[in-house]
PDB file of C-alpha atoms in Angstrom:
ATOM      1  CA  UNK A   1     -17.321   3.741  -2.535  1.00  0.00           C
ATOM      2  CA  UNK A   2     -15.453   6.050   0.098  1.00  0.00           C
ATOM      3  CA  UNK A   3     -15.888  10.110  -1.124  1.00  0.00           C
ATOM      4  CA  UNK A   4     -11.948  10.437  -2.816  1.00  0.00           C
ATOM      5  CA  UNK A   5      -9.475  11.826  -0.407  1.00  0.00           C
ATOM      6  CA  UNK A   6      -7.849  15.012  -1.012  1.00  0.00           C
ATOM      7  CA  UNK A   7      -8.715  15.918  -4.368  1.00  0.00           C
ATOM      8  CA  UNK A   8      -7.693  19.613  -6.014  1.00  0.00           C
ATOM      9  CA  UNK A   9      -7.003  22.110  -3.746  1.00  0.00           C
ATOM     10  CA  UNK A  10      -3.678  21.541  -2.907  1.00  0.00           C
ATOM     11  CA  UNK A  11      -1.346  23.147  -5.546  1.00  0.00           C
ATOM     12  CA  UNK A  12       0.561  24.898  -3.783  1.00  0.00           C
ATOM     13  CA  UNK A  13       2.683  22.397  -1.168  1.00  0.00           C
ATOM     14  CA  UNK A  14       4.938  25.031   0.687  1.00  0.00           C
ATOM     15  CA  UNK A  15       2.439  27.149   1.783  1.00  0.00           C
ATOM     16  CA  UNK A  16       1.042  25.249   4.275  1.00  0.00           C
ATOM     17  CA  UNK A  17       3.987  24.292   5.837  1.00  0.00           C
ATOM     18  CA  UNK A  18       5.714  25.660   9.502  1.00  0.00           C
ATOM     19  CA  UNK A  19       9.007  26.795   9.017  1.00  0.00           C
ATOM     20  CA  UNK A  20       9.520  25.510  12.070  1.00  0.00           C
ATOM     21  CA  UNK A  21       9.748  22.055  10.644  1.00  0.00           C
ATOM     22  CA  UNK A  22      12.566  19.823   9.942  1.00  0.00           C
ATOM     23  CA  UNK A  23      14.018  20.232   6.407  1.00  0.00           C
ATOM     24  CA  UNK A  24      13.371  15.994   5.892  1.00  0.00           C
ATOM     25  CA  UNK A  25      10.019  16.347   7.314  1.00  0.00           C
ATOM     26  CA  UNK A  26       9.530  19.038   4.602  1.00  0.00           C
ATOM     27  CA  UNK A  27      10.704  17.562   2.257  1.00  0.00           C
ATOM     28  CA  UNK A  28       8.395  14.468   2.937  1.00  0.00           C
ATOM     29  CA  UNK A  29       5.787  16.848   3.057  1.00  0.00           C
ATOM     30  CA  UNK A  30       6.499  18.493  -0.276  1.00  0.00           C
ATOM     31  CA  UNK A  31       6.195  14.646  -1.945  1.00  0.00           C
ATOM     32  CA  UNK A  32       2.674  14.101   0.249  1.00  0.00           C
ATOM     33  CA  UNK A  33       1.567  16.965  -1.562  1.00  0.00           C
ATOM     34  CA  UNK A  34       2.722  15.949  -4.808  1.00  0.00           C
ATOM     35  CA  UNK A  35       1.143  12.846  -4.941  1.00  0.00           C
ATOM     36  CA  UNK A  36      -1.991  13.979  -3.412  1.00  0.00           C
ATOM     37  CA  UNK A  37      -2.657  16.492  -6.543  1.00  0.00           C
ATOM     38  CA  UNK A  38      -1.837  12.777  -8.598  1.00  0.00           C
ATOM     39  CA  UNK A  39      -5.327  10.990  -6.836  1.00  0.00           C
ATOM     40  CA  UNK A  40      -7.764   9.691  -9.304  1.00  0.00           C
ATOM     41  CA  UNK A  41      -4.739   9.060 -12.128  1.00  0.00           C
ATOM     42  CA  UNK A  42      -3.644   6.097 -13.001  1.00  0.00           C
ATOM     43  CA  UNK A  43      -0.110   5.351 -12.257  1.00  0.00           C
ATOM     44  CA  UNK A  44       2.190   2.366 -12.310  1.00  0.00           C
ATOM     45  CA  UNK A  45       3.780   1.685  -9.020  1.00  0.00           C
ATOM     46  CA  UNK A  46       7.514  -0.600  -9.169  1.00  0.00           C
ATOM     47  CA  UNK A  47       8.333  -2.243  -5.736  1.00  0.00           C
ATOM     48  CA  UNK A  48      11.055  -3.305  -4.490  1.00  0.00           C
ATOM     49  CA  UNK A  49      10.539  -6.793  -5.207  1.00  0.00           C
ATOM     50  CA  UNK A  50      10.113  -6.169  -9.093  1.00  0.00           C
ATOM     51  CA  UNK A  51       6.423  -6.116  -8.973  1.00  0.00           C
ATOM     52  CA  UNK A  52       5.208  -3.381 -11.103  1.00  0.00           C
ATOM     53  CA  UNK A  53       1.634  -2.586 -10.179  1.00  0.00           C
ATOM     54  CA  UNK A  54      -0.853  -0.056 -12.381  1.00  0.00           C
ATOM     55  CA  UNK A  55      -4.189   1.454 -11.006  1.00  0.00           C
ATOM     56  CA  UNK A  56      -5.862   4.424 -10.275  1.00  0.00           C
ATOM     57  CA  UNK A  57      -4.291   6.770  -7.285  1.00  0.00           C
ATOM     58  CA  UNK A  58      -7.504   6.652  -4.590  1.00  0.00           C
ATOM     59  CA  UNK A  59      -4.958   8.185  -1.480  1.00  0.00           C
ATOM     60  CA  UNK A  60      -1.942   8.853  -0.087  1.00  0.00           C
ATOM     61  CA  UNK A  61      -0.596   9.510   3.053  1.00  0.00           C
ATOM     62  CA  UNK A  62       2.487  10.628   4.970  1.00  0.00           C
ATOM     63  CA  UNK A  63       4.531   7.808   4.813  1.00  0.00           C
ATOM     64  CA  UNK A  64       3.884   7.936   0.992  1.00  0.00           C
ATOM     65  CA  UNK A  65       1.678   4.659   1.527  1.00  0.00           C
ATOM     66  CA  UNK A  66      -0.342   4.009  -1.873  1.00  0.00           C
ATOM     67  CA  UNK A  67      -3.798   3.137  -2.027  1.00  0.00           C
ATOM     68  CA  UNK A  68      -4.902   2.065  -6.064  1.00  0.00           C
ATOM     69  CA  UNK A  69      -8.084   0.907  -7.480  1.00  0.00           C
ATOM     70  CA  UNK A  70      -8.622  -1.606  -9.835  1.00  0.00           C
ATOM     71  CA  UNK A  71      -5.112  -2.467 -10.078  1.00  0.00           C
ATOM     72  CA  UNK A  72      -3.516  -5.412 -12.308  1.00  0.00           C
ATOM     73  CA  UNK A  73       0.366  -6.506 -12.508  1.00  0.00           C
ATOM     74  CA  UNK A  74       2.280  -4.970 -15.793  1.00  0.00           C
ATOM     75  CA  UNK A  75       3.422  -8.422 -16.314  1.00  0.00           C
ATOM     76  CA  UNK A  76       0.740 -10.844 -15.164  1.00  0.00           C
ATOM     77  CA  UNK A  77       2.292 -13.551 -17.029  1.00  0.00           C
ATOM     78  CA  UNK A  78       4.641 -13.632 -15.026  1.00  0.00           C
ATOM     79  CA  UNK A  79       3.191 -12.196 -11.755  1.00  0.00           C
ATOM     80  CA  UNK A  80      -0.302 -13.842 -11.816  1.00  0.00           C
ATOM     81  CA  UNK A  81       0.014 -13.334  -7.498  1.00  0.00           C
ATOM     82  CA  UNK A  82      -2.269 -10.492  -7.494  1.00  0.00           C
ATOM     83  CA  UNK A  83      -5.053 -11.615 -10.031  1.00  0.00           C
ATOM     84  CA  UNK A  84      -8.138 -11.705  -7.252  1.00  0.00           C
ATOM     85  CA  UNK A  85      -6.724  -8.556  -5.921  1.00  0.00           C
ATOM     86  CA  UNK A  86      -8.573  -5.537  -7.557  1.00  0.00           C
ATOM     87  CA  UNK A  87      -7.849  -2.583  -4.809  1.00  0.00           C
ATOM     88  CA  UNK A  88      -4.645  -2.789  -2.890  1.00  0.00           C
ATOM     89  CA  UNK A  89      -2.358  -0.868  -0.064  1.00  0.00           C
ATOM     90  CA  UNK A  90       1.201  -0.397  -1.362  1.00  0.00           C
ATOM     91  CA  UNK A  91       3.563   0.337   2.079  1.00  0.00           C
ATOM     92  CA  UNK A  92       5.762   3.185   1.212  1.00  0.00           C
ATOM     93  CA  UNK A  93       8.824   1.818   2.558  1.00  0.00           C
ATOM     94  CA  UNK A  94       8.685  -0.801  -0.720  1.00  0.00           C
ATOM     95  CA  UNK A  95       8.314   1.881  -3.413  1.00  0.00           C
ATOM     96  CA  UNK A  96      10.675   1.929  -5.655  1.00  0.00           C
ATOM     97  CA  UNK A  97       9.680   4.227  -8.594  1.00  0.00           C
ATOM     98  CA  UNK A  98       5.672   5.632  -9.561  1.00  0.00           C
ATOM     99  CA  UNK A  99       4.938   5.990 -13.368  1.00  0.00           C
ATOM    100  CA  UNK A 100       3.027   9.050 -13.768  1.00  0.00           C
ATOM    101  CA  UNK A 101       1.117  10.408 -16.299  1.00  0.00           C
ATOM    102  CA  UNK A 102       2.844  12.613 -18.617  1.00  0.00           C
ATOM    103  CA  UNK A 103      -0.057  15.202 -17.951  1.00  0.00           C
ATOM    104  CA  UNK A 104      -0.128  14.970 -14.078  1.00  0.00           C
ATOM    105  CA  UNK A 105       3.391  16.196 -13.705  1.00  0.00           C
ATOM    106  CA  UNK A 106       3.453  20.490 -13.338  1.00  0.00           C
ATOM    107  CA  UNK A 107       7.395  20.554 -13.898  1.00  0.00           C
ATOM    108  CA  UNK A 108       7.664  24.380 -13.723  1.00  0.00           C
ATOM    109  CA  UNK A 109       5.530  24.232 -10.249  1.00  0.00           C
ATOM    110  CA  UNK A 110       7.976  21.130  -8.752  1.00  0.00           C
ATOM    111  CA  UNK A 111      11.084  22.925  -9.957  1.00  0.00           C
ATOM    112  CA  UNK A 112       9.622  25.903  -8.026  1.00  0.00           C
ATOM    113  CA  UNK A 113       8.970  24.500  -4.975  1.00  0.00           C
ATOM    114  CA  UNK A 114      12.152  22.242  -4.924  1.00  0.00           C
ATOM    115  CA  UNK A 115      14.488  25.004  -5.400  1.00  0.00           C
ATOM    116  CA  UNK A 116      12.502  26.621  -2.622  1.00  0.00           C
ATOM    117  CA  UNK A 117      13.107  23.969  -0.237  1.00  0.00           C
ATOM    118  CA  UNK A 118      16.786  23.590  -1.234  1.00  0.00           C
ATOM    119  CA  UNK A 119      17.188  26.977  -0.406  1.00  0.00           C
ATOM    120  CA  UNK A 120      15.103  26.354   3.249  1.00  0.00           C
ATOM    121  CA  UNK A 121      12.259  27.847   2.699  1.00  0.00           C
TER     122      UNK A 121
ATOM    123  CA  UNK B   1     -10.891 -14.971  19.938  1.00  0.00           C
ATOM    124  CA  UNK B   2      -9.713 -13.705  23.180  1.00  0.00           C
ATOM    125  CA  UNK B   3      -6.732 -12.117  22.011  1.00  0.00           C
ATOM    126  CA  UNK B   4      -8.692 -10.359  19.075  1.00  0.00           C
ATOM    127  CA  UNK B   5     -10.859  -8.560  21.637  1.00  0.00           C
ATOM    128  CA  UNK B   6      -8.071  -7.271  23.414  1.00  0.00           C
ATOM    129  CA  UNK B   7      -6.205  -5.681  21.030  1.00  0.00           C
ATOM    130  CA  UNK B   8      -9.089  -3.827  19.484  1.00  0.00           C
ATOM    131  CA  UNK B   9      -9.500  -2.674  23.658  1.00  0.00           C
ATOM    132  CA  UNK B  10      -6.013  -1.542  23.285  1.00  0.00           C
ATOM    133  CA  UNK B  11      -6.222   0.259  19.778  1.00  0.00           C
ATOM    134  CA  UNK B  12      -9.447   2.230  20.706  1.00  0.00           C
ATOM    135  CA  UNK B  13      -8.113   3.432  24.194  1.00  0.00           C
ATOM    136  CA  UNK B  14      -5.196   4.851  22.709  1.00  0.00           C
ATOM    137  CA  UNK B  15      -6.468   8.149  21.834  1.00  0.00           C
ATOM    138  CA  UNK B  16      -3.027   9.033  19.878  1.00  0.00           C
ATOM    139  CA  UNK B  17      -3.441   5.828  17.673  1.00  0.00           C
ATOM    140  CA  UNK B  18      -6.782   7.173  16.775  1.00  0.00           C
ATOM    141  CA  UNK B  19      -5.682  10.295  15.821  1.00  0.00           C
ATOM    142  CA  UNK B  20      -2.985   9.067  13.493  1.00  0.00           C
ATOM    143  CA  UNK B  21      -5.078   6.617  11.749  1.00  0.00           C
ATOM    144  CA  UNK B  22      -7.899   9.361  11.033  1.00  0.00           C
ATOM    145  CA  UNK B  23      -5.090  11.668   9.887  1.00  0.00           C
ATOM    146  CA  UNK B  24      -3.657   8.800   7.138  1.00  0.00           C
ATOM    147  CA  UNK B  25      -5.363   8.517   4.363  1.00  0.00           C
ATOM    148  CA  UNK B  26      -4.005   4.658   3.491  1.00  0.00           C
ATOM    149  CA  UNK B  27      -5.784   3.384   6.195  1.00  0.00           C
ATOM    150  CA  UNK B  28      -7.003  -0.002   6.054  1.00  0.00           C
ATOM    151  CA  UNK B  29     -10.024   0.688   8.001  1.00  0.00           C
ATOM    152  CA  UNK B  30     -12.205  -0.238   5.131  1.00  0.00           C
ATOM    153  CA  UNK B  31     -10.747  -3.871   4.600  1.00  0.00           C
ATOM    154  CA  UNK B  32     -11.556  -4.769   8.182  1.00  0.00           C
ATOM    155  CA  UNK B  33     -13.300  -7.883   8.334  1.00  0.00           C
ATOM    156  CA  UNK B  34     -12.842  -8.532   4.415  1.00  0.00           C
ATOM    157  CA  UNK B  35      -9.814 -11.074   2.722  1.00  0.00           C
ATOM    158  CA  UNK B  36      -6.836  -9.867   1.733  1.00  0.00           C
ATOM    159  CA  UNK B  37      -3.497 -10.892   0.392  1.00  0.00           C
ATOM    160  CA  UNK B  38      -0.698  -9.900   2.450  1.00  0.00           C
ATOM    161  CA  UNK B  39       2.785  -9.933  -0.068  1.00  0.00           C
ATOM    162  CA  UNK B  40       5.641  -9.139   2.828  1.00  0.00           C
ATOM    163  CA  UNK B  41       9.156  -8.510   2.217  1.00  0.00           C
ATOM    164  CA  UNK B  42      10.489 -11.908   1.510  1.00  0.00           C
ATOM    165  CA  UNK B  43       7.878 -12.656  -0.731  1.00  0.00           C
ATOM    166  CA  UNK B  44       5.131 -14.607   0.677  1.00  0.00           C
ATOM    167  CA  UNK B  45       1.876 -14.539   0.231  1.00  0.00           C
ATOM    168  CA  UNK B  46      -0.664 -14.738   2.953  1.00  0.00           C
ATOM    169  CA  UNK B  47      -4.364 -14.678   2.427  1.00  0.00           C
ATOM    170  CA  UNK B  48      -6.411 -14.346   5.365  1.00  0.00           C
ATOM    171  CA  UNK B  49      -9.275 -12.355   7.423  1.00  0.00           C
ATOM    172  CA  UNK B  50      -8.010  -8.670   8.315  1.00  0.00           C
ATOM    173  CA  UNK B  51      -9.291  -8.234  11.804  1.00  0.00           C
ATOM    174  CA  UNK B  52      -6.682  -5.377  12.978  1.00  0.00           C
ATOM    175  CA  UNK B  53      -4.193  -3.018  12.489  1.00  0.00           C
ATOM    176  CA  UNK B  54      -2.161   0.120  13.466  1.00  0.00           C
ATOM    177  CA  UNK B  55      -0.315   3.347  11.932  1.00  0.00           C
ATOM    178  CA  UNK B  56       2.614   1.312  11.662  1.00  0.00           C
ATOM    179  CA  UNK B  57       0.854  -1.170   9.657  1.00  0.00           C
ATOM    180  CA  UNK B  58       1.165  -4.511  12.022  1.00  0.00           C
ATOM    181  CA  UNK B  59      -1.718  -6.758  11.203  1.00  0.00           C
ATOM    182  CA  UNK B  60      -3.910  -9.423  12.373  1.00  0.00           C
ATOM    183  CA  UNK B  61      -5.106 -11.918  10.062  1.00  0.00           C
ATOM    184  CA  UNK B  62      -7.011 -14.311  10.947  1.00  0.00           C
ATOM    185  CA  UNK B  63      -8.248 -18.385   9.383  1.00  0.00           C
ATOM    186  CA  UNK B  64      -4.524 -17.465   7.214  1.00  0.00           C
ATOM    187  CA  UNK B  65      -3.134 -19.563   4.907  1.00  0.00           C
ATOM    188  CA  UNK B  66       0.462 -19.278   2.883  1.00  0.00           C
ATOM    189  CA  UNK B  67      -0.325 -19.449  -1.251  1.00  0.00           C
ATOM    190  CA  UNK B  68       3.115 -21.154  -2.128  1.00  0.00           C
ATOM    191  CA  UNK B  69       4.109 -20.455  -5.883  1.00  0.00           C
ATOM    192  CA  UNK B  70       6.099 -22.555  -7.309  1.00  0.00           C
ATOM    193  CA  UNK B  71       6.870 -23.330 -11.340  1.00  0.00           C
ATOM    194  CA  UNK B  72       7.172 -27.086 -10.705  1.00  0.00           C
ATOM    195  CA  UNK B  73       3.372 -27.945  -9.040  1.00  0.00           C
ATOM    196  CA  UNK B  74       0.422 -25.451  -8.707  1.00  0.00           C
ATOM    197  CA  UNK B  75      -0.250 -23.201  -6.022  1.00  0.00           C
ATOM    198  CA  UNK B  76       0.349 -24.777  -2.581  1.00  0.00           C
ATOM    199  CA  UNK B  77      -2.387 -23.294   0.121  1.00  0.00           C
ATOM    200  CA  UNK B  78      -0.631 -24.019   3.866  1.00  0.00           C
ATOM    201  CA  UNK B  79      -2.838 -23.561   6.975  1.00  0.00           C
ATOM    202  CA  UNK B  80      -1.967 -20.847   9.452  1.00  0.00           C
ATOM    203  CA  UNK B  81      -4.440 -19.441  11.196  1.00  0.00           C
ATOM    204  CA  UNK B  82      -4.409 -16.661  13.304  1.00  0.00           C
ATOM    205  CA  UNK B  83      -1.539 -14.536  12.826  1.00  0.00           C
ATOM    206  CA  UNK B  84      -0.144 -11.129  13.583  1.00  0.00           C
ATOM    207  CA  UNK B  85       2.218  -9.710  11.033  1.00  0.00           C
ATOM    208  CA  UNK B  86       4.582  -6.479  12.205  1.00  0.00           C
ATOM    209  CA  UNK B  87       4.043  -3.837   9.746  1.00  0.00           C
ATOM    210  CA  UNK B  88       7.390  -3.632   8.700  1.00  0.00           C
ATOM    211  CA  UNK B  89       7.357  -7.076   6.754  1.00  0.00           C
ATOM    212  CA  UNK B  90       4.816  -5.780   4.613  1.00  0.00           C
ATOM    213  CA  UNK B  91       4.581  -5.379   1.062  1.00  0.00           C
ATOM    214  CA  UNK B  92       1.153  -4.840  -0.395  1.00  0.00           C
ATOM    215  CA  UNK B  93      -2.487  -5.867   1.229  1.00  0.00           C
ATOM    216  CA  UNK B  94      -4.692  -6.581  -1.570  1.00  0.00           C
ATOM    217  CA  UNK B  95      -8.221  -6.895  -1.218  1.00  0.00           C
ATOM    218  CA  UNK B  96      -9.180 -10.341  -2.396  1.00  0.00           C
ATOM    219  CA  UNK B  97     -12.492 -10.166  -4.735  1.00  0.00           C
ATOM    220  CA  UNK B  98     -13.975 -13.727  -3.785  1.00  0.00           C
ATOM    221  CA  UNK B  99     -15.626 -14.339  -6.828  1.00  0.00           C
ATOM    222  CA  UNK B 100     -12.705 -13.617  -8.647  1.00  0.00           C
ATOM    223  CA  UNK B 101     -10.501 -15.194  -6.361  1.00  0.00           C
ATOM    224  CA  UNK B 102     -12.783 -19.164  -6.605  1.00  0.00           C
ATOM    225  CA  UNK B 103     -13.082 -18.428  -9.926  1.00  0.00           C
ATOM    226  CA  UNK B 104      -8.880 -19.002  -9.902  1.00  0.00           C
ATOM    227  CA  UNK B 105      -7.790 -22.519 -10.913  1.00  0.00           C
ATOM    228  CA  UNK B 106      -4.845 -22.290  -7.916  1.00  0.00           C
ATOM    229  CA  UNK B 107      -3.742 -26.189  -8.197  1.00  0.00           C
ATOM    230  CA  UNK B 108      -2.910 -25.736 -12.102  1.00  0.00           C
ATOM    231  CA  UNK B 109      -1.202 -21.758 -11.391  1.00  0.00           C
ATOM    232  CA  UNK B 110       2.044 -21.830 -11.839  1.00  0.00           C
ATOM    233  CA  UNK B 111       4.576 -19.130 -11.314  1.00  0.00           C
ATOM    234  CA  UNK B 112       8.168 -18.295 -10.069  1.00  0.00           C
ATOM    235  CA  UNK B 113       7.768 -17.013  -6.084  1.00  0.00           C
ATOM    236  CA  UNK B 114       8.034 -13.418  -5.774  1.00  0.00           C
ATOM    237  CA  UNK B 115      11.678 -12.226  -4.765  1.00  0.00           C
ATOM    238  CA  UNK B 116      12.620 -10.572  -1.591  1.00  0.00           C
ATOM    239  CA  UNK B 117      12.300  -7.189  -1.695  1.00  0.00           C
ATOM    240  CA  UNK B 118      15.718  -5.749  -1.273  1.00  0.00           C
ATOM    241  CA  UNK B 119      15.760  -2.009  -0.377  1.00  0.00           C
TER     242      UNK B 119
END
């Protein structure tokens, strides 16, 4: 198994970011982050096609592409497409919402850093 | 084959394509050569050999077939072949476990077809 990507270390988003960026590449950036501190939890990914996914976070990148382990369909009855599939890519672009785990979300640090970036830095 | 060898000419002497796929951690670098199960946006399925790709996701798959789902019959499995899919048709690659996958009774799954993703 590939050495997890990005693990820890990265709890503070803005920080490493040029001011010299554009505000929507910042804000990407501050998402990227995010989700980064989420790898090794397991989340539940919704597309856009109704599939609802669950696995364990292995990477991210910064298109907000997905990467899970040892996924299964919420609803296999019904979506039994994926059943020999046991690590999968998710594209960003078909996203629709991530489930996270109650514990993986630092609300006082996101409201920080959002209110940071709505006021530009 | 010949077609194969080119494009991995093209992707290696592009020293900027390199750089962006080291950079992203969702590369599929690791599925190269292994099945997967391409879902794309209009909700097929396409299971093949993953023998390329790029940043922007495009892929080659190669000795593809189509898994049609359908609630009437089982799974249909229609021959492709070689195929290149642009990135932005593209759902979710799995990777296909093969013993799980033979151990799947596809002629007696049944199941609705997945919808179109609609963004």
């Amino acid at each position: 198994m590939a050495p997890p990507l990005f693990v820890g270390d990265v709890t503070l988003p803005l920080q490493f970011l040029d001011r010299k960026q554009s505000r929507t590449q910042s804000h990407a950036m501050l998402f990227f982050s995010y989700f980064k501190d989420l790898v090794g939890r397991e989340v539940t990914v919704e597309l856009k096609n109704d599939l609802a996914i669950r696995g364990t976070l292995i990477s991210v990148d910064q298109y907000l592409n997905i990467k899970l382990e040892n996924t299964r369909a919420v609803d296999q009855d019904n979506f039994p497409h994926m059943l020999s599939v046991r690590n999968c890519f998710i594209r960003g672009s078909v996203v629709r919402y991530v489930q996270l785990p109650p514990e993986g979300v630092d609300v006082d640090l996101l409201h920080d850093a959002t209110r940071r970036e709505a006021r530009g830095g | 084959m010949s077609c194969i060898y080119d494009f991995s000419i093209l992707s290696t002497t592009s020293l900027s394509c390199i750089r962006v796929s080291e950079m992203s951690a969702g590369t599929l670098e690791s599925l190269v050569g292994q099945t997967i199960s391409v879902i794309t946006n209009d909700g097929r399925i396409i299971v093949g050999v993953l023998r390329g790709f790029d940043q922007a996701t495009n892929i080659i798959l190669d000795e593809s077939h189509e898994r049609v789902y359908s609630t009437k019959i089982g799974v249909q499995q229609l021959v492709l072949g070689l195929y290149i899919i642009r990135g932005d048709n593209i759902s979710v690659v799995g990777e296909v476990d093969e013993e799980l996958d033979a151990s799947l009774d596809l002629e007696k799954l049944k199941a609705h077809p997945l919808k179109p993703v609609v963004h």
